Structures are given as structure tokens and as C-alpha cells.
CSV table of N, CA and C in Angstrom, one decimal:
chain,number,residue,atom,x,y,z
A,7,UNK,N,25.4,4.6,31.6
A,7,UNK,CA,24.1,5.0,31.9
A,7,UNK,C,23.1,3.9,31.5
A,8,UNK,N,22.4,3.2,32.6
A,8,UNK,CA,21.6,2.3,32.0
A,8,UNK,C,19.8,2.9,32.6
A,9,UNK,N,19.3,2.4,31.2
A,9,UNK,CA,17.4,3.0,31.5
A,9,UNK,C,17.2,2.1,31.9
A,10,UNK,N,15.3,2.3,31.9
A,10,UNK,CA,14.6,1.5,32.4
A,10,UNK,C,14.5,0.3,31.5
A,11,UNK,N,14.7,0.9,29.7
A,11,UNK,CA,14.9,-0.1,29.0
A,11,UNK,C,15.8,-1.7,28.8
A,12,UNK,N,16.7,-1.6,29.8
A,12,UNK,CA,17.3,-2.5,29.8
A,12,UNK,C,18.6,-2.9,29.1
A,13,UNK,N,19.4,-1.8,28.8
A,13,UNK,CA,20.5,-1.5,28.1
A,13,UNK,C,21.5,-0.6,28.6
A,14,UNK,N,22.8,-0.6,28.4
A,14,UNK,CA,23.7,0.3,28.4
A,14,UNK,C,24.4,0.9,27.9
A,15,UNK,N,24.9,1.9,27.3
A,15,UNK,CA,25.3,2.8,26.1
A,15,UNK,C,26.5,2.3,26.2
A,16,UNK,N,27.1,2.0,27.6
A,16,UNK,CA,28.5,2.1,27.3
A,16,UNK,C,28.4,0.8,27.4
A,17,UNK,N,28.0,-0.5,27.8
A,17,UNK,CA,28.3,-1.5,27.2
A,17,UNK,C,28.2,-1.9,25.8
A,18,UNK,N,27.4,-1.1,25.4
A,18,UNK,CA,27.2,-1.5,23.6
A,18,UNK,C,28.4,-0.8,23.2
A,19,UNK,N,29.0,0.3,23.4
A,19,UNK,CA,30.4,0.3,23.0
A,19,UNK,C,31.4,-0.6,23.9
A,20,UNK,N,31.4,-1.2,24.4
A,20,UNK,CA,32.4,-1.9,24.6
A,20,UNK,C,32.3,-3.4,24.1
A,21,UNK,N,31.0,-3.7,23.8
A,21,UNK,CA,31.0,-5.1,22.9
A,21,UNK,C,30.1,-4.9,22.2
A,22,UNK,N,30.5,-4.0,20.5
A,22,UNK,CA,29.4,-4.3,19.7
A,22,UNK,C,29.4,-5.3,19.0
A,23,UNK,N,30.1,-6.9,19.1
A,23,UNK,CA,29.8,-7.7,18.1
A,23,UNK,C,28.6,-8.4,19.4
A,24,UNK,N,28.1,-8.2,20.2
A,24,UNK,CA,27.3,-8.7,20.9
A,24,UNK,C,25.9,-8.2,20.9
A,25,UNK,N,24.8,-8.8,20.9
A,25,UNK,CA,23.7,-8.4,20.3
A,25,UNK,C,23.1,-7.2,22.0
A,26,UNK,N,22.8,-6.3,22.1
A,26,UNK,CA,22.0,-5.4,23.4
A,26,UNK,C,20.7,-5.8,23.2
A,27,UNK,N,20.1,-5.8,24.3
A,27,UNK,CA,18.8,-6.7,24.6
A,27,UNK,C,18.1,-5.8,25.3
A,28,UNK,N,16.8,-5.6,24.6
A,28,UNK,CA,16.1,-4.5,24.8
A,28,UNK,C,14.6,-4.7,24.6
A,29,UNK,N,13.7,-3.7,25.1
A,29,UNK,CA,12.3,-4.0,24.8
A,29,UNK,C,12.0,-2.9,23.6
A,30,UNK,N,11.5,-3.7,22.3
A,30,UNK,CA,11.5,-2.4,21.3
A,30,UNK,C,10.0,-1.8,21.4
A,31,UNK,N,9.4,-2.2,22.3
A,31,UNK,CA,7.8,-1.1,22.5
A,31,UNK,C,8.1,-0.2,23.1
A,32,UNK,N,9.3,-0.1,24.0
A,32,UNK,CA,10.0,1.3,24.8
A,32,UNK,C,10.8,1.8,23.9
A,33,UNK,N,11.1,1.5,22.5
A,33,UNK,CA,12.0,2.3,21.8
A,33,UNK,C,11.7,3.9,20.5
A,34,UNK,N,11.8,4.9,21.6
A,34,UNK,CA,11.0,6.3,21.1
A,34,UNK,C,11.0,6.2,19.8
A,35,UNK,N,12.0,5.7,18.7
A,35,UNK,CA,11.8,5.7,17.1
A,35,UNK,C,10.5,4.8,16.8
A,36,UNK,N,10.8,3.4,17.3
A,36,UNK,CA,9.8,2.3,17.0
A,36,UNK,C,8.3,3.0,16.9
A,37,UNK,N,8.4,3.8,18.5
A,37,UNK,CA,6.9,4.4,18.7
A,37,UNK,C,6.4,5.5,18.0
A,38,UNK,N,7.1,6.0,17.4
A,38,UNK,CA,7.2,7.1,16.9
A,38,UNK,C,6.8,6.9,15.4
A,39,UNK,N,7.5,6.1,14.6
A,39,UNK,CA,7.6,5.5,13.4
A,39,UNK,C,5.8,4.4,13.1
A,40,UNK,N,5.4,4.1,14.4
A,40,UNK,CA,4.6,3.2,14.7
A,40,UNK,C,3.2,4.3,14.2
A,41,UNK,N,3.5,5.4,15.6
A,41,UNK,CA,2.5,6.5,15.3
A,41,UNK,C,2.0,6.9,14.1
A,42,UNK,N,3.1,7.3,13.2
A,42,UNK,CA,3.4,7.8,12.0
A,42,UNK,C,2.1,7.0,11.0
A,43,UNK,N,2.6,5.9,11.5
A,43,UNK,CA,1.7,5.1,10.2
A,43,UNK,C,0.4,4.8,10.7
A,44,UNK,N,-0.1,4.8,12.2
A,44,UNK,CA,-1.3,5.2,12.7
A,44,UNK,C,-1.9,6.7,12.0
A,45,UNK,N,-1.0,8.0,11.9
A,45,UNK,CA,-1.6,9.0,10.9
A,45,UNK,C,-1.5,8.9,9.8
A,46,UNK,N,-1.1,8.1,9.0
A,46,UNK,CA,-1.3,7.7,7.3
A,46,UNK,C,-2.5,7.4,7.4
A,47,UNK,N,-2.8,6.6,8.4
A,47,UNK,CA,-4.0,5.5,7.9
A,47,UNK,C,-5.0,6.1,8.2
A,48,UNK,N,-5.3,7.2,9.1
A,48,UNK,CA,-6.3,8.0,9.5
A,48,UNK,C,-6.6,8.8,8.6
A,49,UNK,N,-5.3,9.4,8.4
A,49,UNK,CA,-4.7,10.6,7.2
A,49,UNK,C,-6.1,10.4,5.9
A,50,UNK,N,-5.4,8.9,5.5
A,50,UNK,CA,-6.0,8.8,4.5
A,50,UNK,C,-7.2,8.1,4.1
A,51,UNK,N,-8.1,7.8,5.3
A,51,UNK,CA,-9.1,7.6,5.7
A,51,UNK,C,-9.9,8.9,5.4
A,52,UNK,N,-9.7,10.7,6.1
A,52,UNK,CA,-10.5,11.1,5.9
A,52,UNK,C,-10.2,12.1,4.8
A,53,UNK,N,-8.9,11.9,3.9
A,53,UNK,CA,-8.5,12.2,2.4
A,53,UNK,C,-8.4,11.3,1.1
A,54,UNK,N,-9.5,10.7,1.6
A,54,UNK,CA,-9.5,9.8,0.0
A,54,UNK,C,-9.0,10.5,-1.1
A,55,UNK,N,-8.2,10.2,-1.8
A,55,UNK,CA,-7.8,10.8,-2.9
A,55,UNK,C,-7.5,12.0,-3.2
A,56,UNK,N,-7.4,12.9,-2.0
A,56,UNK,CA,-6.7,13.9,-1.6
A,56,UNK,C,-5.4,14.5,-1.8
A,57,UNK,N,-5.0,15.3,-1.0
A,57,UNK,CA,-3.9,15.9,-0.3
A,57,UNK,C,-3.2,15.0,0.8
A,58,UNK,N,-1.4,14.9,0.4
A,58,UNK,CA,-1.2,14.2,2.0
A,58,UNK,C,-1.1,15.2,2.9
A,59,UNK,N,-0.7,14.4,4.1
A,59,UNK,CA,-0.6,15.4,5.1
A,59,UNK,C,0.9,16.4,5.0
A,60,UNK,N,1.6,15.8,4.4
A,60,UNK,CA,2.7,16.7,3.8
A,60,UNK,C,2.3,17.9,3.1
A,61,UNK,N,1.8,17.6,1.7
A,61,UNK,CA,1.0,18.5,1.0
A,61,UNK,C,0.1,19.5,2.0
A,62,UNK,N,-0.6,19.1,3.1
A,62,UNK,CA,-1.2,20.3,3.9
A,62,UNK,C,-0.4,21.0,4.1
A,63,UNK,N,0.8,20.5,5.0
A,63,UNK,CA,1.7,21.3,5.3
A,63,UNK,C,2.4,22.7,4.6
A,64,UNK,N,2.3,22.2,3.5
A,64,UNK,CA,2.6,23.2,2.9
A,64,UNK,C,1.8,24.1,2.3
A,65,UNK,N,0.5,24.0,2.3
A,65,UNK,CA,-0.4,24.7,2.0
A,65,UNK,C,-0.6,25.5,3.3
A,66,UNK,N,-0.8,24.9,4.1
A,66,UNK,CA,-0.7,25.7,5.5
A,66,UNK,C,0.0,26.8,5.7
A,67,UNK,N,1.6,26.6,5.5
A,67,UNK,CA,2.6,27.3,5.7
A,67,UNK,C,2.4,28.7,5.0
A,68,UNK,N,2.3,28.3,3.5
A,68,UNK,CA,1.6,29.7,2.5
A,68,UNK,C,0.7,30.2,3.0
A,69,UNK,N,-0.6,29.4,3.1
A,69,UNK,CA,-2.0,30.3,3.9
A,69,UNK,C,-1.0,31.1,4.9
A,70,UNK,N,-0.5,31.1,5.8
A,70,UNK,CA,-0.1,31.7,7.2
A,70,UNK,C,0.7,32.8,6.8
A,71,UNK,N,2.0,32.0,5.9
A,71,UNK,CA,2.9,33.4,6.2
A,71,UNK,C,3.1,34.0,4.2
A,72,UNK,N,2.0,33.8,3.5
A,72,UNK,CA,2.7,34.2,2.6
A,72,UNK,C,3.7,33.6,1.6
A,73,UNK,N,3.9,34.3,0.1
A,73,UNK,CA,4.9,33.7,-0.6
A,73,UNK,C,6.1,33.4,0.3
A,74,UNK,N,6.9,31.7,0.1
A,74,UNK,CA,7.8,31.9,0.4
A,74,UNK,C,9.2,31.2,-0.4
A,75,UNK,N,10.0,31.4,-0.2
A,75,UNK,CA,11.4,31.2,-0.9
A,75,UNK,C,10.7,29.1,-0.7
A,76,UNK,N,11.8,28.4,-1.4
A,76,UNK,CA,11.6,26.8,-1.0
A,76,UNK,C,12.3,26.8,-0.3
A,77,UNK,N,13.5,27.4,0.6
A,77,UNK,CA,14.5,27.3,1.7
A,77,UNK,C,13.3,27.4,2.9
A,78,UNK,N,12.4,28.8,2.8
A,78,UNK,CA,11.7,29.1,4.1
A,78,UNK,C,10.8,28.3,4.0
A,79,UNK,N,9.9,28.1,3.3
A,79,UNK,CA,8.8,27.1,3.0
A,79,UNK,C,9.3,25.9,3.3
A,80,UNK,N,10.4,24.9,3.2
A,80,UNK,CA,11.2,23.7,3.5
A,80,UNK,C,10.9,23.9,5.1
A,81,UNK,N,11.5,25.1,5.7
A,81,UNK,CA,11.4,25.1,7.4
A,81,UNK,C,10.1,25.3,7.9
A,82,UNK,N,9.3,25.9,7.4
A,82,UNK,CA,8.4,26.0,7.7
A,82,UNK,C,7.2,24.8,7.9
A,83,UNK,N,7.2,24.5,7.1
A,83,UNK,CA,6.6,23.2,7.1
A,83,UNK,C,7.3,22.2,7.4
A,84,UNK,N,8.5,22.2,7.8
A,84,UNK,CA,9.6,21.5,8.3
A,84,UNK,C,9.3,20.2,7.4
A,85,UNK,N,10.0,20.3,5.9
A,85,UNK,CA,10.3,19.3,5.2
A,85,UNK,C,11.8,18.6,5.1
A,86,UNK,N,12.0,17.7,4.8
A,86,UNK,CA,13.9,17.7,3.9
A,86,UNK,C,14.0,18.1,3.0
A,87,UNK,N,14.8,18.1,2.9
A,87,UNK,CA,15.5,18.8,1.7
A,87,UNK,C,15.1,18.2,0.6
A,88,UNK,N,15.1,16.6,0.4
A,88,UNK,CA,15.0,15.8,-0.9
A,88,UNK,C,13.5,15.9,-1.2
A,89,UNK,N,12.6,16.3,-0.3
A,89,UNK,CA,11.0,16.4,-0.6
A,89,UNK,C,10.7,17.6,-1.1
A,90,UNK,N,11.4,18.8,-1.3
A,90,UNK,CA,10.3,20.0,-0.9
A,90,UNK,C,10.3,19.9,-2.5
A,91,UNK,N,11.3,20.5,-3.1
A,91,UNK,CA,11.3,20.4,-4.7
A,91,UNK,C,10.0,19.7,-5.5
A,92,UNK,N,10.6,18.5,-5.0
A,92,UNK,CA,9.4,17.7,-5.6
A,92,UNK,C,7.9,17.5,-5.2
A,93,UNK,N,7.9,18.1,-4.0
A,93,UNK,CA,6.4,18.4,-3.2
A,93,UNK,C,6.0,19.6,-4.2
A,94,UNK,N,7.0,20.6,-4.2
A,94,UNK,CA,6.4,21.6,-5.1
A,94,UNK,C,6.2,21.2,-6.4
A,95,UNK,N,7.1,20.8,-6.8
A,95,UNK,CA,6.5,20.1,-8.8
A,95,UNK,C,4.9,19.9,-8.5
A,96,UNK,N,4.5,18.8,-7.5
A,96,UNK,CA,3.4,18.3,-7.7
A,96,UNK,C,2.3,18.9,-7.3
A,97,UNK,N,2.8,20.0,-6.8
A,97,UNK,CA,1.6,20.9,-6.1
A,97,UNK,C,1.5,21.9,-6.9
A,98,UNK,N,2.2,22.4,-8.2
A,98,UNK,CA,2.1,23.1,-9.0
A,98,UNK,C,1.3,22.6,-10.2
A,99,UNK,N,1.7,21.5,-10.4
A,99,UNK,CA,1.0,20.2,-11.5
A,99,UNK,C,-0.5,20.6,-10.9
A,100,UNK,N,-0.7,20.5,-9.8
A,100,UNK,CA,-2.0,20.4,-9.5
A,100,UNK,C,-2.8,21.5,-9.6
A,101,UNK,N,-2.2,23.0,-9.9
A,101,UNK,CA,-2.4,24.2,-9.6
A,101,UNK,C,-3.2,24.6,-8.3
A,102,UNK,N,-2.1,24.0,-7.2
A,102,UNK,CA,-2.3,24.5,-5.9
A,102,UNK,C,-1.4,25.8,-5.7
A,103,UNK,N,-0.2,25.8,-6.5
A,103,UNK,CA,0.3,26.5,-5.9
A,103,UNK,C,1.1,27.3,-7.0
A,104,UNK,N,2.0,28.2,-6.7
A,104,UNK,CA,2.7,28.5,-8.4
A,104,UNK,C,4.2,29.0,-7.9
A,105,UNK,N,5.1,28.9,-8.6
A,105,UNK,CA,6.4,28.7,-8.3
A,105,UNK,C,7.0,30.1,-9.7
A,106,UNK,N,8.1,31.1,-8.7
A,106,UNK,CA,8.6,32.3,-9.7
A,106,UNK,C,10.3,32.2,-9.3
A,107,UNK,N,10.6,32.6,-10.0
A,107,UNK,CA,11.9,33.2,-9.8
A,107,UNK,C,11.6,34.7,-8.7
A,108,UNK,N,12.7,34.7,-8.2
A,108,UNK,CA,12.5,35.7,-6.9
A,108,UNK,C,13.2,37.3,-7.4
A,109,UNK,N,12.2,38.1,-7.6
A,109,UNK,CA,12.9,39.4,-8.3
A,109,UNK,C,13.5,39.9,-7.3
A,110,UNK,N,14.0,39.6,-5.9
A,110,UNK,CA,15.2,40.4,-5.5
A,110,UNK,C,16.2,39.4,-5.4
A,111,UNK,N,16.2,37.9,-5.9
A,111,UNK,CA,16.9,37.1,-6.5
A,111,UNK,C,17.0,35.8,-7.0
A,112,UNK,N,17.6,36.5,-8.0
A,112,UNK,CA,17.1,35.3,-9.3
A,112,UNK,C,17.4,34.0,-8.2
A,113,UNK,N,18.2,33.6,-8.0
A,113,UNK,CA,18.4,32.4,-7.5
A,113,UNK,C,17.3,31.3,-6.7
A,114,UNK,N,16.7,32.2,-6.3
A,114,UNK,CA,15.5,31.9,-5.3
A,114,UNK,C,14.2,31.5,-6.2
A,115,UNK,N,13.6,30.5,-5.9
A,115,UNK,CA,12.3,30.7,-6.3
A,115,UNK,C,11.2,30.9,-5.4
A,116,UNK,N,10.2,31.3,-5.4
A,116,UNK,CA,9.3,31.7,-4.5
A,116,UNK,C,7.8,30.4,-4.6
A,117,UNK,N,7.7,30.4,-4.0
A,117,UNK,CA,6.1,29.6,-3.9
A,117,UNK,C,4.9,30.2,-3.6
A,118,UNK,N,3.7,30.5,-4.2
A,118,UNK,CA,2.8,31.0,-3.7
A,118,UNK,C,1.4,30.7,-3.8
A,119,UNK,N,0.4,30.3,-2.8
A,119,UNK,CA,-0.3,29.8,-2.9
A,119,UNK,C,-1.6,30.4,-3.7
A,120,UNK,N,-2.2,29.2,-5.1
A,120,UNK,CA,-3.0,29.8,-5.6
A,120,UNK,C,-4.7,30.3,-5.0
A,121,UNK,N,-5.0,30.9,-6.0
A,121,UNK,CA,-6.8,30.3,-5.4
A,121,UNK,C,-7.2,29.0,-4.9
A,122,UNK,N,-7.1,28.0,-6.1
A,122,UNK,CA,-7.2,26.6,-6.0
A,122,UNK,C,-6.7,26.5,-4.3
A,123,UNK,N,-5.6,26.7,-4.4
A,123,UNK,CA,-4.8,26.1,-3.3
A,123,UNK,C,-5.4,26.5,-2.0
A,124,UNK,N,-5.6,28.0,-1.9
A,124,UNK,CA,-6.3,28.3,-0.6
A,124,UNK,C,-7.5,27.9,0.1
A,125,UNK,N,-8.6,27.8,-1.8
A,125,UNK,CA,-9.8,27.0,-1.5
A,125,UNK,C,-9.6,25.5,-0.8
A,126,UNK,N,-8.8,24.5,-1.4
A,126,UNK,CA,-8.5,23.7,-0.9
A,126,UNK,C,-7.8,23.2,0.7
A,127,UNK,N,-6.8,24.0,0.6
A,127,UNK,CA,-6.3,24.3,2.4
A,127,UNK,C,-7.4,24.8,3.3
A,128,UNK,N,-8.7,25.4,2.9
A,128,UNK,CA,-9.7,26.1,3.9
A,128,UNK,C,-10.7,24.8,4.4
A,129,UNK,N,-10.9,24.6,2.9
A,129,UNK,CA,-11.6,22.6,3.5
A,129,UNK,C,-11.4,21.7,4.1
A,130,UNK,N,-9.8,22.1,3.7
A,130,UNK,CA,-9.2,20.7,4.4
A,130,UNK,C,-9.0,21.1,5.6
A,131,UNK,N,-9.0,22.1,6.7
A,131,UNK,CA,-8.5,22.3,7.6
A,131,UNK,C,-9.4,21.7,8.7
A,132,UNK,N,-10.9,21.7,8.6
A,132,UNK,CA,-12.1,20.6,9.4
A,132,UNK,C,-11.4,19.0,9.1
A,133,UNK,N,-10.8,18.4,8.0
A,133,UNK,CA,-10.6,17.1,8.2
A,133,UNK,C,-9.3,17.2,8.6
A,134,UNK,N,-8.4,18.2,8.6
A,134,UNK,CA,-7.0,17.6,9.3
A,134,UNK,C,-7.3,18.2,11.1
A,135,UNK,N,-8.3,18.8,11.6
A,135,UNK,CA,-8.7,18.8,12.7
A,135,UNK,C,-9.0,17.6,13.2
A,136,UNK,N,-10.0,17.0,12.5
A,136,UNK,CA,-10.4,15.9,12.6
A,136,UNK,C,-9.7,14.8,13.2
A,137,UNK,N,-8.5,14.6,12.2
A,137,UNK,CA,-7.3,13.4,12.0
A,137,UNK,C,-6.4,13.9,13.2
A,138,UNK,N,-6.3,14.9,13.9
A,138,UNK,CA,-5.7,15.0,15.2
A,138,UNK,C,-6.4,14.7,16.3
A,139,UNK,N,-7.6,15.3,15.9
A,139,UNK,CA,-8.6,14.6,17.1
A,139,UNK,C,-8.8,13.1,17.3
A,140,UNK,N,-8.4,12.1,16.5
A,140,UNK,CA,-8.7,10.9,16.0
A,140,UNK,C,-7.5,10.1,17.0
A,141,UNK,N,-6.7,11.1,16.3
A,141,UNK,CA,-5.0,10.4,17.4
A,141,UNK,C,-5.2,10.6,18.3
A,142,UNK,N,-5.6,11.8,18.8
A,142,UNK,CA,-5.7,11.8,20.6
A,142,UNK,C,-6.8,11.6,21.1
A,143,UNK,N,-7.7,10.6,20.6
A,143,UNK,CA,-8.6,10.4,21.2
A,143,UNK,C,-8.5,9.1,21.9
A,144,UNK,N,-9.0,9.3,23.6
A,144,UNK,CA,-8.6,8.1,24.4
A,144,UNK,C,-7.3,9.0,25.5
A,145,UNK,N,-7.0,10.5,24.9
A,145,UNK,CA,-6.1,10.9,26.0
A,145,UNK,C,-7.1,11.9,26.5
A,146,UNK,N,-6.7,12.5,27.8
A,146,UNK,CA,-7.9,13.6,28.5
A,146,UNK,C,-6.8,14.6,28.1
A,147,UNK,N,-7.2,15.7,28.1
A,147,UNK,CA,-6.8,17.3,28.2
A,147,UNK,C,-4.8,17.0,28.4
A,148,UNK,N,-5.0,17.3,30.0
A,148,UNK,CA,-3.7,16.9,30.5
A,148,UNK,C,-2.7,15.9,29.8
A,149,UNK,N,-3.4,14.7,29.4
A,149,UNK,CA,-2.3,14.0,28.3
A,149,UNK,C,-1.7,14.5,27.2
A,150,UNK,N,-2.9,15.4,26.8
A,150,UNK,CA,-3.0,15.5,25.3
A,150,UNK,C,-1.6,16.7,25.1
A,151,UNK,N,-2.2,17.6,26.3
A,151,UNK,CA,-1.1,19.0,26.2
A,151,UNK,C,0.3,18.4,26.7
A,152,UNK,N,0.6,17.3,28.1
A,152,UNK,CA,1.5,16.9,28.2
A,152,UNK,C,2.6,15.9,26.9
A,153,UNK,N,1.7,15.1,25.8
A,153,UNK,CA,2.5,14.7,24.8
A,153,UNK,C,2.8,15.9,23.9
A,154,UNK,N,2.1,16.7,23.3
A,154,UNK,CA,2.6,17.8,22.9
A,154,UNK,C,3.3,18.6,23.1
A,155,UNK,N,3.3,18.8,24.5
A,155,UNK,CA,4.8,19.6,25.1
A,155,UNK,C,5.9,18.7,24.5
A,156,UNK,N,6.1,17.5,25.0
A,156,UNK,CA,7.6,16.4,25.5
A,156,UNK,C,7.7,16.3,24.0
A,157,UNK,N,6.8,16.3,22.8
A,157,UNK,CA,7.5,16.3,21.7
A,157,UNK,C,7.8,17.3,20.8
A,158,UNK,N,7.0,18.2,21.4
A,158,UNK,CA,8.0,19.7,20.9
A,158,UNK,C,9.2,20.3,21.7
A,159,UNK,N,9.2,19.6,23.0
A,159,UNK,CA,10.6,19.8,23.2
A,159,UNK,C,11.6,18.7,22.9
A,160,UNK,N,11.3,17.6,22.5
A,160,UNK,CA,12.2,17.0,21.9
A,160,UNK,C,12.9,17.2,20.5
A,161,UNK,N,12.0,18.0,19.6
A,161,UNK,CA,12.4,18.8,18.5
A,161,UNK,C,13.3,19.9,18.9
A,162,UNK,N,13.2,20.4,19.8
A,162,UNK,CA,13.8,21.5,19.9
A,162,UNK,C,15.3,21.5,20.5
A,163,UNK,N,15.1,20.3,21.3
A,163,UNK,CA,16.3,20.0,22.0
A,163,UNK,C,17.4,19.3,20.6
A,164,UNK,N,16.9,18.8,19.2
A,164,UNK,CA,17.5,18.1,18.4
A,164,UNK,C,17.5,19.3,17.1
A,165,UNK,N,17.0,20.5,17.1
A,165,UNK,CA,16.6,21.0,16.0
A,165,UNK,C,17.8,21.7,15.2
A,166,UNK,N,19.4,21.7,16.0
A,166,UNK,CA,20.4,22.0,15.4
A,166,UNK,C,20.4,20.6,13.7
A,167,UNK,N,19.9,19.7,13.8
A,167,UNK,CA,20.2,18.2,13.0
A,167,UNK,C,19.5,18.2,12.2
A,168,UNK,N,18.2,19.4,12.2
A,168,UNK,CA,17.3,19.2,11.1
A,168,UNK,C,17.1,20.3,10.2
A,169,UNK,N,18.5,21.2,10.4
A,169,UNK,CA,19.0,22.4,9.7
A,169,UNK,C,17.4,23.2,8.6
A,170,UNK,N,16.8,23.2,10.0
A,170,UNK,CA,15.4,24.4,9.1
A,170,UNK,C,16.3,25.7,9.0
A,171,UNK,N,16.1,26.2,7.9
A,171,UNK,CA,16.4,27.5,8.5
A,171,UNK,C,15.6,28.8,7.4
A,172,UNK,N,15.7,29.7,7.5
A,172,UNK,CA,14.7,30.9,6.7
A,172,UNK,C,15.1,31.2,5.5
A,173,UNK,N,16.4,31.3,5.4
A,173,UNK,CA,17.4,31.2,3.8
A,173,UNK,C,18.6,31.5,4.1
């Protein structure tokens, strides 16, 4: 199968000591990864010394659905695994949020968003509008909803690999 990219899957298996020759501005990770750091810099343009955008995320997730386990909270805000723990330490440090053992089981701890936390997530929700509006600005309507589709269905088409799940 060769793209428009200028590569072949199956020739790169057939000669991987050979270098594939490719355009990396067409390469979805590059652009993606590229993006990424176009919303840090926005990010933290209009959160000086703030919240990251991670951290919203999970303040978000609480506002919406309530205390949740760190397994459901993890999916929900669709974090890794190796972040959420420690997203929570720091968000508890902060008294955004407060962290229990789960009385229908111990094993569980629960997350729940404080005062602090909600006051905070209510504010921030005008600048993380903002910071979306920021990225898509320069697309009309139709772009905007058309990139939004293609990359939520490209999560969805991969989302067995990013093992969210409720508990």
C-alpha cells in the first residue's frame, strides 16, 4: 500500500536496513505532536501560573460527573496511567480536590472535587474556551467541525490501545 506520502509499508518491511523516504509535514504524529505544543504555548499564555490543561481536565471530569474512582477519573479525562496518581497528589497539595478510600471498597480511592476546585474549574472554563478558540482560529465552521469529527474518530477507531475504562 503506498500513500500520497511517498512510502510503502511493505517495502519498509522488506528492507529495513534501508532508510524510507518521506515528507515529515504529512506525518499525522509530527502534526499532531507539533499541534500539541502550539496548545502548551497558548495553554500557558492564558494560564500564567495556573492550572495545566491536564489539570483542567480533571477538574472538568469531577465538575460533570461527580466523585470518581482514579480508574474512572483516568478514562474520563483520558489520562495514563503513570499521570493520574501523581496529577492527583498535586491537585490535592493544592486543595483542588480531596482523595478517600472508597467505602464500598477499600481498594478504590475516590476523587472529589473541592470548593477550591470547582471555584477554580468555573473560571477557568472562559480561558480554556478561549485557548480553543485560539487553535481554531483561521478555520471557518465546516473546518472546524470537520477536524473535530476525523480526530474523534481516529480515537475511536484506536481506543481498544488506550485501555480507558470505568473500573
Amino acid at each position: 500500500m503506498t500513500g500520497e506520502v511517498g512510502w510503502s509499508v511493505a517495502a519498509a518491511r522488506n528492507k529495513p536496513t534501508q532508510a524510507v523516504e518521506f515528507d515529515l509535514s504529512a506525518m499525522v504524529g509530527h502534526l499532531l505532536r507539533t499541534c500539541q505544543q502550539l496548545h502548551v504555548a497558548i495553554w500557558t499564555d492564558r494560564f500564567p501560573g495556573g492550572i495545566t490543561s491536564t489539570q483542567f481536565a480533571v477538574l472538568h471530569a469531577l465538575a460533570h460527573e461527580g466523585p470518581l474512582s482514579q480508574t474512572a477519573l483516568r478514562s474520563k479525562a483520558r489520562l495514563d496511567r503513570s499521570t493520574t496518581a501523581d496529577m492527583v497528589r498535586r491537585l490535592v497539595a493544592r486543595r483542588l480536590v480531596s482523595q478517600a478510600k472508597d467505602p464500598e471498597d477499600a481498594r478504590r480511592r475516590v476523587v472529589r472535587l473541592t470548593a477550591a476546585g470547582r471555584a477554580l474549574y468555573t473560571e477557568s472554563t472562559v480561558r480554556a474556551a478561549q485557548v480553543n478558540e485560539t487553535m481554531l482560529a483561521g478555520l471557518g465552521e465546516e473546518d472546524r467541525a470537520a477536524l473535530l469529527a476525523l480526530l474523534s474518530s481516529l480515537l475511536e477507531h484506536h481506543r481498544g490501545l488506550l485501555d480507558y475504562r470505568e473500573d
